[in-house]
CSV table of C-alpha atoms in Angstrom, one decimal:
chain,number,residue,atom,x,y,z
A,28,MET,CA,96.9,106.7,23.3
A,29,GLY,CA,97.1,108.6,20.1
A,30,GLU,CA,97.0,107.4,16.4
A,31,VAL,CA,97.0,103.8,15.7
A,32,ASN,CA,99.8,102.6,13.6
A,33,PRO,CA,100.9,98.9,12.4
A,34,SER,CA,102.8,98.3,15.8
A,35,GLY,CA,101.3,100.6,18.4
A,36,PRO,CA,100.6,102.2,20.4
A,37,VAL,CA,100.8,100.0,23.5
A,38,PRO,CA,98.1,100.6,26.1
A,39,ILE,CA,100.3,100.5,29.2
A,40,ASP,CA,97.7,102.1,31.5
A,41,SER,CA,94.8,99.6,30.8
A,42,ILE,CA,93.7,97.5,33.6
A,43,PHE,CA,94.0,94.5,31.3
A,44,ILE,CA,97.7,94.7,30.2
A,45,TYR,CA,100.1,92.5,31.9
A,46,ARG,CA,102.6,94.4,33.8
A,47,PRO,CA,105.5,93.2,35.9
A,48,ASP,CA,104.8,95.8,38.5
A,49,LYS,CA,101.3,94.7,38.7
A,50,ARG,CA,101.5,90.9,39.1
A,51,ALA,CA,99.3,90.7,42.2
A,52,GLU,CA,96.6,91.7,40.2
A,53,VAL,CA,95.9,88.1,38.8
A,54,TRP,CA,93.3,88.8,36.1
A,55,ARG,CA,96.0,90.5,34.1
A,56,PHE,CA,97.6,86.9,33.3
A,57,LEU,CA,94.5,86.2,31.2
A,58,PHE,CA,93.0,89.4,30.1
A,59,TYR,CA,95.8,90.9,28.4
A,60,MET,CA,94.6,88.7,25.3
A,61,VAL,CA,92.0,91.4,24.6
A,62,LEU,CA,94.5,94.1,23.9
A,63,HIS,CA,96.8,94.5,20.9
A,64,ALA,CA,99.7,96.8,19.9
A,65,GLY,CA,98.5,98.2,16.7
A,66,TRP,CA,96.4,96.9,13.7
A,67,LEU,CA,99.2,94.7,12.3
A,68,HIS,CA,99.6,92.6,15.6
A,69,LEU,CA,95.5,92.5,15.7
A,70,LEU,CA,95.3,91.3,12.2
A,71,PHE,CA,97.7,88.6,12.2
A,72,ASN,CA,96.1,87.1,15.3
A,73,LEU,CA,92.7,87.2,14.0
A,74,LEU,CA,94.0,85.6,10.7
A,75,VAL,CA,95.5,82.7,12.5
A,76,GLN,CA,92.6,82.1,14.6
A,77,VAL,CA,90.5,81.8,11.7
A,78,LEU,CA,92.9,80.0,9.3
A,79,VAL,CA,94.3,77.7,12.0
A,80,GLY,CA,91.9,77.5,14.7
A,81,LEU,CA,88.6,77.1,12.6
A,82,PRO,CA,89.9,73.8,11.2
A,83,LEU,CA,91.0,72.3,14.4
A,84,GLU,CA,87.7,73.3,15.9
A,85,MET,CA,85.6,71.7,13.3
A,86,VAL,CA,87.3,68.2,13.9
A,87,HIS,CA,87.9,68.3,17.7
A,88,GLY,CA,85.0,70.7,19.0
A,89,SER,CA,84.9,74.1,20.5
A,90,LEU,CA,85.6,73.1,24.2
A,91,ARG,CA,88.7,71.2,23.2
A,92,ILE,CA,90.2,74.0,21.1
A,93,GLY,CA,89.1,76.6,23.7
A,94,VAL,CA,91.0,74.6,26.5
A,95,VAL,CA,94.2,74.7,24.2
A,96,TYR,CA,93.8,78.4,23.4
A,97,MET,CA,93.4,79.5,27.2
A,98,ALA,CA,96.2,77.3,28.3
A,99,GLY,CA,98.4,79.1,25.8
A,100,VAL,CA,97.2,82.5,27.0
A,101,LEU,CA,98.1,81.7,30.6
A,102,ALA,CA,101.3,79.9,29.5
A,103,GLY,CA,102.3,83.1,27.7
A,104,SER,CA,101.9,85.5,30.6
A,105,LEU,CA,103.5,82.9,33.2
A,106,GLY,CA,106.3,82.2,30.8
A,107,THR,CA,107.1,86.1,30.5
A,108,SER,CA,106.7,86.7,34.2
A,109,VAL,CA,109.5,84.1,34.7
A,110,PHE,CA,111.7,84.4,31.8
A,111,ASP,CA,111.4,88.1,30.4
A,112,THR,CA,110.7,89.8,33.8
A,113,ASP,CA,110.8,93.4,32.6
A,114,VAL,CA,108.4,93.6,29.8
A,115,TYR,CA,104.7,94.3,29.1
A,116,LEU,CA,102.4,91.8,27.6
A,117,VAL,CA,99.5,92.5,25.2
A,118,GLY,CA,97.8,90.4,22.5
A,119,ALA,CA,96.5,86.9,22.0
A,120,SER,CA,99.8,85.6,20.7
A,121,GLY,CA,100.2,83.1,23.4
A,122,GLY,CA,96.8,81.5,22.5
A,123,VAL,CA,97.5,81.9,18.8
A,124,TYR,CA,100.8,80.0,19.1
A,125,ALA,CA,99.1,77.3,21.3
A,126,LEU,CA,96.6,76.7,18.1
A,127,LEU,CA,99.7,76.6,15.8
A,128,ALA,CA,101.5,73.9,18.2
A,129,ALA,CA,98.1,72.0,18.6
A,130,HIS,CA,98.2,71.1,14.6
A,131,LEU,CA,101.5,69.5,15.6
A,132,ALA,CA,99.9,67.7,18.5
A,133,ASN,CA,97.0,66.7,16.1
A,134,VAL,CA,99.5,65.3,13.5
A,135,LEU,CA,101.3,63.3,16.3
A,136,LEU,CA,98.1,61.8,17.3
A,137,ASN,CA,96.4,61.3,14.1
A,138,TYR,CA,99.0,61.2,11.4
A,139,ASN,CA,97.5,58.0,9.8
A,140,ASN,CA,94.2,59.6,9.3
A,141,MET,CA,95.5,62.8,7.9
A,142,GLU,CA,96.2,64.0,4.5
A,143,PHE,CA,99.3,66.1,3.7
A,144,GLY,CA,100.0,66.1,7.3
A,145,ILE,CA,103.6,67.1,6.6
A,146,VAL,CA,102.7,69.8,4.3
A,147,ARG,CA,100.6,71.4,7.0
A,148,LEU,CA,103.3,71.2,9.5
A,149,ILE,CA,105.8,72.9,7.1
A,150,GLY,CA,103.4,75.9,6.3
A,151,ILE,CA,102.8,76.2,10.2
A,152,PHE,CA,106.7,76.2,10.8
A,153,ILE,CA,107.2,79.0,8.2
A,154,VAL,CA,104.5,81.1,9.6
A,155,ALA,CA,105.5,80.7,13.2
A,156,SER,CA,109.1,81.1,12.4
A,157,ALA,CA,108.6,84.3,10.4
A,158,ASP,CA,106.5,85.8,13.3
A,159,VAL,CA,108.8,84.8,16.1
A,160,GLY,CA,111.7,86.1,14.1
A,161,PHE,CA,109.9,89.5,13.5
A,162,ALA,CA,109.1,89.7,17.2
A,163,ILE,CA,112.7,89.0,18.4
A,164,TYR,CA,114.0,91.6,15.9
A,165,ASP,CA,111.5,94.2,17.0
A,166,ARG,CA,112.5,93.5,20.7
A,167,TYR,CA,116.4,93.8,20.1
A,168,ALA,CA,117.3,95.3,16.7
A,169,SER,CA,114.6,98.1,16.1
A,170,GLU,CA,114.3,101.4,17.8
A,171,GLN,CA,112.1,101.2,20.8
A,172,LEU,CA,109.3,103.7,21.0
A,173,GLY,CA,107.6,102.3,24.2
A,174,PRO,CA,108.1,99.7,26.7
A,175,PRO,CA,109.5,96.4,25.4
A,176,VAL,CA,106.8,93.9,24.5
A,177,SER,CA,107.7,90.2,25.2
A,178,TYR,CA,108.4,87.4,22.4
A,179,VAL,CA,108.4,84.7,25.1
A,180,ALA,CA,104.7,84.4,25.1
A,181,HIS,CA,104.9,83.1,21.8
A,182,LEU,CA,107.3,80.2,22.7
A,183,THR,CA,105.6,79.2,26.0
A,184,GLY,CA,102.2,79.5,24.3
A,185,ALA,CA,103.3,76.9,21.6
A,186,LEU,CA,104.7,74.6,24.4
A,187,ALA,CA,101.3,74.8,26.0
A,188,GLY,CA,99.5,74.1,22.7
A,189,LEU,CA,101.7,70.9,22.0
A,190,THR,CA,101.5,69.5,25.6
A,191,ILE,CA,97.8,70.5,26.0
A,192,GLY,CA,96.9,69.4,22.7
A,193,LEU,CA,98.2,65.8,23.2
A,194,LEU,CA,96.1,65.9,26.3
A,195,VAL,CA,92.7,67.0,25.0
A,196,LEU,CA,92.4,66.4,21.3
A,197,LYS,CA,90.7,63.5,19.8
A,198,ASN,CA,92.9,60.6,19.0
A,199,PHE,CA,91.3,58.4,16.6
A,200,GLU,CA,93.6,55.4,16.8
A,201,GLN,CA,94.9,55.1,20.5
A,202,LYS,CA,98.1,53.4,20.6
A,203,LEU,CA,100.3,52.4,23.8
A,204,HIS,CA,103.2,54.8,22.9
A,205,GLU,CA,100.7,57.6,22.6
A,206,GLN,CA,99.4,56.8,26.1
A,207,LEU,CA,102.9,57.3,27.4
A,208,MET,CA,103.2,60.5,25.4
A,209,TRP,CA,99.8,61.6,27.0
A,210,TRP,CA,101.3,61.4,30.5
A,211,VAL,CA,104.6,62.9,29.5
A,212,ALA,CA,102.7,66.0,28.1
A,213,LEU,CA,100.7,66.2,31.4
A,214,GLY,CA,103.8,66.1,33.4
A,215,VAL,CA,105.6,68.9,31.3
A,216,TYR,CA,102.6,71.3,31.4
A,217,ALA,CA,101.8,70.7,35.1
A,218,ALA,CA,105.4,71.2,36.0
A,219,CYS,CA,106.2,74.4,34.1
A,220,THR,CA,102.9,75.9,35.4
A,221,ILE,CA,103.4,74.9,39.0
A,222,PHE,CA,106.9,76.2,38.8
A,223,ALA,CA,105.7,79.6,37.2
A,224,ILE,CA,102.9,80.2,39.7
A,225,LEU,CA,105.4,79.4,42.6
A,226,PHE,CA,108.0,81.7,41.2
A,227,ASN,CA,105.4,84.6,41.1
A,228,VAL,CA,104.0,84.0,44.6
A,229,SER,CA,107.5,84.0,46.0
A,230,ASN,CA,108.7,87.0,44.0
A,231,PRO,CA,105.8,89.3,43.9
A,232,GLU,CA,108.1,92.4,42.7
A,233,PRO,CA,110.0,92.2,39.7
């Protein structure tokens, strides 16, 4: 693909990249996460996985955090296929934003047992806002040197991280209102996922 730079190149011919014209190849909805568009994209995702994902994994275990991460990856591609239908998708941003949002779920579930919970949320909000802002700018304001890359995966990945996080993360003080929150989270994620799958089945071509 040529010389690697901070934001490219995008490996558009890879069998793993999510492409709107190849939605029938269902593995692309997950395996796009192993590709990245440039070293800056890869570095950011790796740093967040280490700095955000590792602390969550130490508390909640590898399996729970793995479920959150993969739910974000799937939500990223499904959301892009519905709301940003003309773009290609690479990177682990859906999973990364699921980890970021899972911190919010962790605070909602275990606020009384956490130190500096609000400070953590503010830090995560700043990092996420800056990255989403850059992604939106890169999509609409900067010169496009290749096919457009979606930022919707960031947002839908975060939604998945919040809802699945509420479902699977450990709750050290179960309360009645949190049981209701569990069912709401399950309903939101299930409804969004089923809608996106049906949308793709009924609209095989972009």
